[in-house]
């Protein structure tokens, strides 16, 4: 750990508890631990932690008083917060793991961003869907609280994103814009964002099966992952190909960019 007056307590059951007046790790020098449980921790600075198998919160984690960044990396393993909140003030929050289970709120109370991303670029992602190794239900999506952007997926990700087979995804009561990054995207039910919030989807192929809705000044952007990917609009050609029906599912009072 780093920072003046830093305390790290190892509990009897192998739980790390951080009580600090400074940061824990940095982006270039991440605090790496073999302990896979983090207890109730208050960090007065940024918090960067990694474990190569799994990380489970057994107590609340906060950097809110200092608006510190929270970065949790469970490598190819799993992350779960159970009934334990995560709060960063206006600091960005990034959770990296190939499987993630959220049991309660992950909160950025300012304009900072939240990123939920797999460690492995090929990991599939499911949003309120039966498929996907990294799978978030509509309830779990509702636990994400930010006035900035929530990004789900990793830069360069090649895994498929599927959405909606378990029901509609209604984020109209949330305050964040949404960015999805994968090798492909397909939805079988509606996805709705709040007023003035934009939707950005990256994938080399897309199958739009129900309405994607933004309102007021919210925009929709659909873009290929690979710059050379051809695009077809109600056309026989194009790797990223949208029929006239699919184009009609893009509901925005703002701008649609393809």
Short mmCIF file of C-alpha atoms in Angstrom, two decimals:
data_model
loop_
_atom_site.label_atom_id
_atom_site.label_comp_id
_atom_site.label_asym_id
_atom_site.label_seq_id
_atom_site.Cartn_x
_atom_site.Cartn_y
_atom_site.Cartn_z
CA UNK A 1 0.00 0.00 0.00
CA UNK A 2 1.00 3.62 -0.34
CA UNK A 3 0.06 6.78 1.51
CA UNK A 4 0.64 8.27 4.91
CA UNK A 5 -0.89 6.40 7.81
CA UNK A 6 -1.89 3.38 5.72
CA UNK A 7 -3.17 0.33 7.56
CA UNK A 8 -3.73 -3.13 6.08
CA UNK A 9 -5.36 -5.65 8.37
CA UNK A 10 -5.48 -9.37 7.55
CA UNK A 11 -8.50 -10.91 9.21
CA UNK A 12 -8.52 -14.39 10.69
CA UNK A 13 -10.40 -15.77 7.70
CA UNK A 14 -8.01 -14.27 5.15
CA UNK A 15 -9.79 -11.00 4.53
CA UNK A 16 -7.89 -7.81 3.64
CA UNK A 17 -9.22 -4.63 5.24
CA UNK A 18 -7.84 -1.26 4.12
CA UNK A 19 -8.06 1.85 6.31
CA UNK A 20 -5.89 4.54 4.77
CA UNK A 21 -5.17 8.24 4.69
CA UNK A 22 -3.63 7.81 1.24
CA UNK A 23 -3.88 5.73 -1.92
CA UNK A 24 -3.63 1.98 -2.31
CA UNK A 25 -1.56 1.25 -5.40
CA UNK A 26 -1.38 3.27 -8.60
CA UNK A 27 -2.32 2.61 -12.21
CA UNK A 28 1.31 1.68 -12.88
CA UNK A 29 1.92 -0.12 -9.59
CA UNK A 30 -1.21 -2.07 -8.72
CA UNK A 31 -1.51 -3.60 -5.25
CA UNK A 32 -1.55 -7.33 -5.99
CA UNK A 33 -2.69 -9.80 -3.35
CA UNK A 34 -3.33 -13.53 -3.08
CA UNK A 35 -6.09 -12.78 -0.58
CA UNK A 36 -9.40 -12.96 -2.42
CA UNK A 37 -11.66 -11.29 0.15
CA UNK A 38 -11.81 -7.55 0.87
CA UNK A 39 -13.57 -6.46 4.03
CA UNK A 40 -15.07 -3.09 4.95
CA UNK A 41 -12.52 -0.58 3.66
CA UNK A 42 -12.25 3.21 3.60
CA UNK A 43 -9.50 4.56 1.35
CA UNK A 44 -8.56 8.26 1.26
CA UNK A 45 -7.25 8.17 -2.28
CA UNK A 46 -7.24 5.96 -5.34
CA UNK A 47 -7.66 2.20 -4.89
CA UNK A 48 -6.01 -0.20 -7.35
CA UNK A 49 -6.10 -3.90 -6.46
CA UNK A 50 -5.66 -7.16 -8.35
CA UNK A 51 -5.95 -10.89 -7.70
CA UNK A 52 -5.42 -13.57 -10.35
CA UNK A 53 -8.31 -15.85 -9.32
CA UNK A 54 -11.20 -13.96 -7.73
CA UNK A 55 -12.17 -11.01 -5.55
CA UNK A 56 -15.16 -10.95 -3.22
CA UNK A 57 -16.22 -8.01 -1.08
CA UNK A 58 -17.27 -8.93 2.44
CA UNK A 59 -17.75 -5.30 3.49
CA UNK A 60 -18.45 -1.93 1.91
CA UNK A 61 -15.67 -0.27 -0.11
CA UNK A 62 -15.45 3.52 -0.39
CA UNK A 63 -13.13 6.21 -1.69
CA UNK A 64 -15.98 8.75 -1.75
CA UNK A 65 -14.44 11.25 0.69
CA UNK A 66 -11.49 11.79 -1.65
CA UNK A 67 -13.29 11.07 -4.97
CA UNK A 68 -10.72 8.35 -5.52
CA UNK A 69 -10.57 6.01 -8.48
CA UNK A 70 -11.53 2.40 -7.76
CA UNK A 71 -9.96 -0.29 -9.95
CA UNK A 72 -10.61 -3.95 -9.13
CA UNK A 73 -9.01 -6.63 -11.32
CA UNK A 74 -9.84 -10.31 -10.78
CA UNK A 75 -8.06 -11.42 -13.96
CA UNK A 76 -9.83 -14.40 -15.61
CA UNK A 77 -11.67 -15.15 -12.39
CA UNK A 78 -14.81 -13.81 -10.76
CA UNK A 79 -15.84 -10.69 -8.88
CA UNK A 80 -18.79 -10.38 -6.49
CA UNK A 81 -19.80 -7.66 -4.06
CA UNK A 82 -22.68 -9.45 -2.35
CA UNK A 83 -24.64 -7.00 -0.20
CA UNK A 84 -21.66 -4.64 0.05
CA UNK A 85 -21.72 -1.25 -1.63
CA UNK A 86 -18.98 0.34 -3.72
CA UNK A 87 -18.78 4.14 -3.74
CA UNK A 88 -16.19 6.45 -5.30
CA UNK A 89 -17.60 9.95 -5.09
CA UNK A 90 -16.75 11.30 -8.55
CA UNK A 91 -13.84 8.92 -9.14
CA UNK A 92 -14.04 6.43 -12.00
CA UNK A 93 -14.83 2.80 -11.17
CA UNK A 94 -13.46 -0.12 -13.19
CA UNK A 95 -14.21 -3.76 -12.46
CA UNK A 96 -12.35 -6.36 -14.50
CA UNK A 97 -13.21 -10.07 -14.39
CA UNK A 98 -14.49 -12.71 -16.79
CA UNK A 99 -17.54 -13.27 -14.55
CA UNK A 100 -19.18 -10.61 -12.39
CA UNK A 101 -22.03 -10.80 -9.89
CA UNK A 102 -23.43 -7.58 -8.43
CA UNK A 103 -25.56 -7.80 -5.32
CA UNK A 104 -26.01 -4.11 -4.55
CA UNK A 105 -25.04 -0.62 -5.68
CA UNK A 106 -21.86 0.44 -7.47
CA UNK A 107 -22.05 4.22 -7.22
CA UNK A 108 -20.26 7.09 -8.83
CA UNK A 109 -22.11 10.08 -7.46
CA UNK A 110 -20.46 12.60 -9.80
CA UNK A 111 -19.81 12.72 -13.52
CA UNK A 112 -17.20 9.95 -13.40
CA UNK A 113 -17.60 6.73 -15.36
CA UNK A 114 -18.14 3.07 -14.55
CA UNK A 115 -16.49 0.35 -16.64
CA UNK A 116 -17.46 -3.32 -16.38
CA UNK A 117 -15.09 -5.35 -18.51
CA UNK A 118 -13.89 -8.90 -19.03
CA UNK A 119 -10.21 -9.68 -18.63
CA UNK A 120 -10.22 -11.97 -21.68
CA UNK A 121 -11.08 -10.20 -24.94
CA UNK A 122 -13.03 -13.23 -26.19
CA UNK A 123 -15.37 -13.43 -23.18
CA UNK A 124 -19.04 -13.30 -24.20
CA UNK A 125 -21.33 -10.78 -22.52
CA UNK A 126 -25.02 -11.15 -21.67
CA UNK A 127 -27.29 -8.28 -20.63
CA UNK A 128 -30.52 -9.57 -19.10
CA UNK A 129 -29.94 -12.55 -21.35
CA UNK A 130 -29.58 -16.30 -21.00
CA UNK A 131 -26.21 -16.24 -22.77
CA UNK A 132 -22.90 -14.66 -21.86
CA UNK A 133 -20.09 -15.64 -19.50
CA UNK A 134 -19.99 -12.10 -18.10
CA UNK A 135 -23.71 -11.83 -17.43
CA UNK A 136 -25.64 -8.98 -15.83
CA UNK A 137 -29.37 -9.13 -15.17
CA UNK A 138 -31.60 -6.08 -15.45
CA UNK A 139 -31.47 -5.84 -11.65
CA UNK A 140 -27.67 -5.81 -11.71
CA UNK A 141 -27.64 -3.15 -14.43
CA UNK A 142 -29.85 -1.07 -12.15
CA UNK A 143 -27.22 -1.27 -9.41
CA UNK A 144 -24.88 0.83 -11.58
CA UNK A 145 -25.27 4.50 -10.63
CA UNK A 146 -23.43 7.27 -12.48
CA UNK A 147 -24.12 10.59 -14.17
CA UNK A 148 -21.35 9.79 -16.65
CA UNK A 149 -21.03 6.78 -18.95
CA UNK A 150 -21.31 3.10 -18.12
CA UNK A 151 -19.13 1.02 -20.43
CA UNK A 152 -19.63 -2.74 -20.64
CA UNK A 153 -16.97 -4.55 -22.64
CA UNK A 154 -13.25 -4.17 -23.18
CA UNK A 155 -11.37 -2.30 -25.88
CA UNK A 156 -10.57 -4.79 -28.63
CA UNK A 157 -13.12 -7.26 -27.27
CA UNK A 158 -14.18 -10.00 -29.68
CA UNK A 159 -16.83 -11.79 -27.62
CA UNK A 160 -20.48 -11.59 -28.63
CA UNK A 161 -22.86 -9.33 -26.72
CA UNK A 162 -26.44 -10.59 -26.46
CA UNK A 163 -29.24 -8.67 -24.80
CA UNK A 164 -32.82 -9.14 -23.77
CA UNK A 165 -33.73 -12.82 -24.00
CA UNK A 166 -34.81 -12.65 -20.31
CA UNK A 167 -36.89 -9.50 -20.92
CA UNK A 168 -36.74 -5.82 -21.76
CA UNK A 169 -33.91 -3.67 -20.42
CA UNK A 170 -35.38 -0.43 -19.09
CA UNK A 171 -32.72 2.04 -17.95
CA UNK A 172 -34.98 5.07 -18.29
CA UNK A 173 -34.76 5.77 -14.56
CA UNK A 174 -30.95 5.70 -14.60
CA UNK A 175 -28.70 8.73 -15.15
CA UNK A 176 -25.94 7.28 -17.33
CA UNK A 177 -25.16 6.91 -20.99
CA UNK A 178 -24.31 3.39 -22.16
CA UNK A 179 -21.41 2.10 -24.26
CA UNK A 180 -21.21 -1.56 -25.31
CA UNK A 181 -18.06 -3.06 -26.86
CA UNK A 182 -17.81 -6.53 -28.36
CA UNK A 183 -17.20 -8.52 -31.49
CA UNK A 184 -20.91 -8.60 -32.29
CA UNK A 185 -24.20 -7.37 -30.84
CA UNK A 186 -27.70 -8.85 -30.92
CA UNK A 187 -30.82 -7.90 -28.99
CA UNK A 188 -34.12 -9.74 -28.83
CA UNK A 189 -35.92 -7.24 -26.62
CA UNK A 190 -36.07 -3.50 -26.12
CA UNK A 191 -33.28 -1.42 -24.60
CA UNK A 192 -34.30 2.03 -23.32
CA UNK A 193 -32.10 4.79 -21.92
CA UNK A 194 -33.02 7.90 -19.93
CA UNK A 195 -33.66 11.26 -21.58
CA UNK A 196 -30.53 13.00 -22.89
CA UNK A 197 -28.42 9.84 -22.54
CA UNK A 198 -26.65 8.32 -25.53
CA UNK A 199 -26.16 4.73 -26.63
CA UNK A 200 -22.94 3.61 -28.34
CA UNK A 201 -22.48 0.05 -29.62
CA UNK A 202 -19.31 -1.36 -31.16
CA UNK A 203 -19.31 -4.68 -33.02
CA UNK A 204 -18.43 -6.00 -36.46
CA UNK A 205 -21.86 -7.60 -36.90
CA UNK A 206 -25.21 -6.58 -35.43
CA UNK A 207 -28.69 -8.04 -35.27
CA UNK A 208 -31.23 -5.51 -34.02
CA UNK A 209 -34.36 -7.41 -33.02
CA UNK A 210 -36.24 -4.77 -31.00
CA UNK A 211 -36.21 -1.04 -30.32
CA UNK A 212 -33.09 0.72 -29.09
CA UNK A 213 -34.43 3.96 -27.63
CA UNK A 214 -32.91 7.26 -26.58
CA UNK A 215 -34.84 10.50 -26.19
CA UNK A 216 -34.50 14.30 -26.18
CA UNK A 217 -30.80 14.94 -26.96
CA UNK A 218 -29.69 11.32 -26.62
CA UNK A 219 -27.93 9.89 -29.68
CA UNK A 220 -27.37 6.38 -31.03
CA UNK A 221 -24.06 5.33 -32.57
CA UNK A 222 -23.48 1.91 -34.15
CA UNK A 223 -19.93 1.30 -35.29
CA UNK A 224 -17.77 -1.64 -36.38
CA UNK A 225 -14.92 -2.86 -34.20
CA UNK A 226 -12.66 -3.24 -37.21
CA UNK A 227 -12.09 -0.11 -39.29
CA UNK A 228 -12.17 -2.05 -42.58
CA UNK A 229 -15.56 -3.68 -41.88
CA UNK A 230 -18.01 -3.03 -44.71
CA UNK A 231 -21.46 -1.66 -43.89
CA UNK A 232 -24.72 -2.44 -45.67
CA UNK A 233 -28.01 -0.58 -45.13
CA UNK A 234 -30.94 -2.63 -46.43
CA UNK A 235 -28.44 -4.02 -48.91
CA UNK A 236 -27.23 -7.43 -50.01
CA UNK A 237 -23.64 -6.60 -49.08
CA UNK A 238 -21.88 -5.42 -45.97
CA UNK A 239 -20.53 -7.34 -42.97
CA UNK A 240 -22.27 -4.96 -40.60
CA UNK A 241 -25.64 -5.14 -42.33
CA UNK A 242 -28.90 -3.58 -41.13
CA UNK A 243 -32.22 -4.15 -42.84
CA UNK A 244 -34.86 -1.45 -43.16
CA UNK A 245 -36.69 -3.14 -40.27
CA UNK A 246 -33.60 -2.96 -38.09
CA UNK A 247 -33.03 0.68 -39.02
CA UNK A 248 -36.61 1.34 -37.92
CA UNK A 249 -35.79 -0.04 -34.47
CA UNK A 250 -33.34 2.85 -33.88
CA UNK A 251 -35.49 5.33 -31.96
CA UNK A 252 -33.79 8.63 -31.21
CA UNK A 253 -34.77 12.28 -31.18
CA UNK A 254 -31.07 13.04 -31.53
CA UNK A 255 -28.62 11.78 -34.15
CA UNK A 256 -28.19 8.20 -35.36
CA UNK A 257 -24.63 7.55 -36.58
CA UNK A 258 -23.67 4.36 -38.41
#
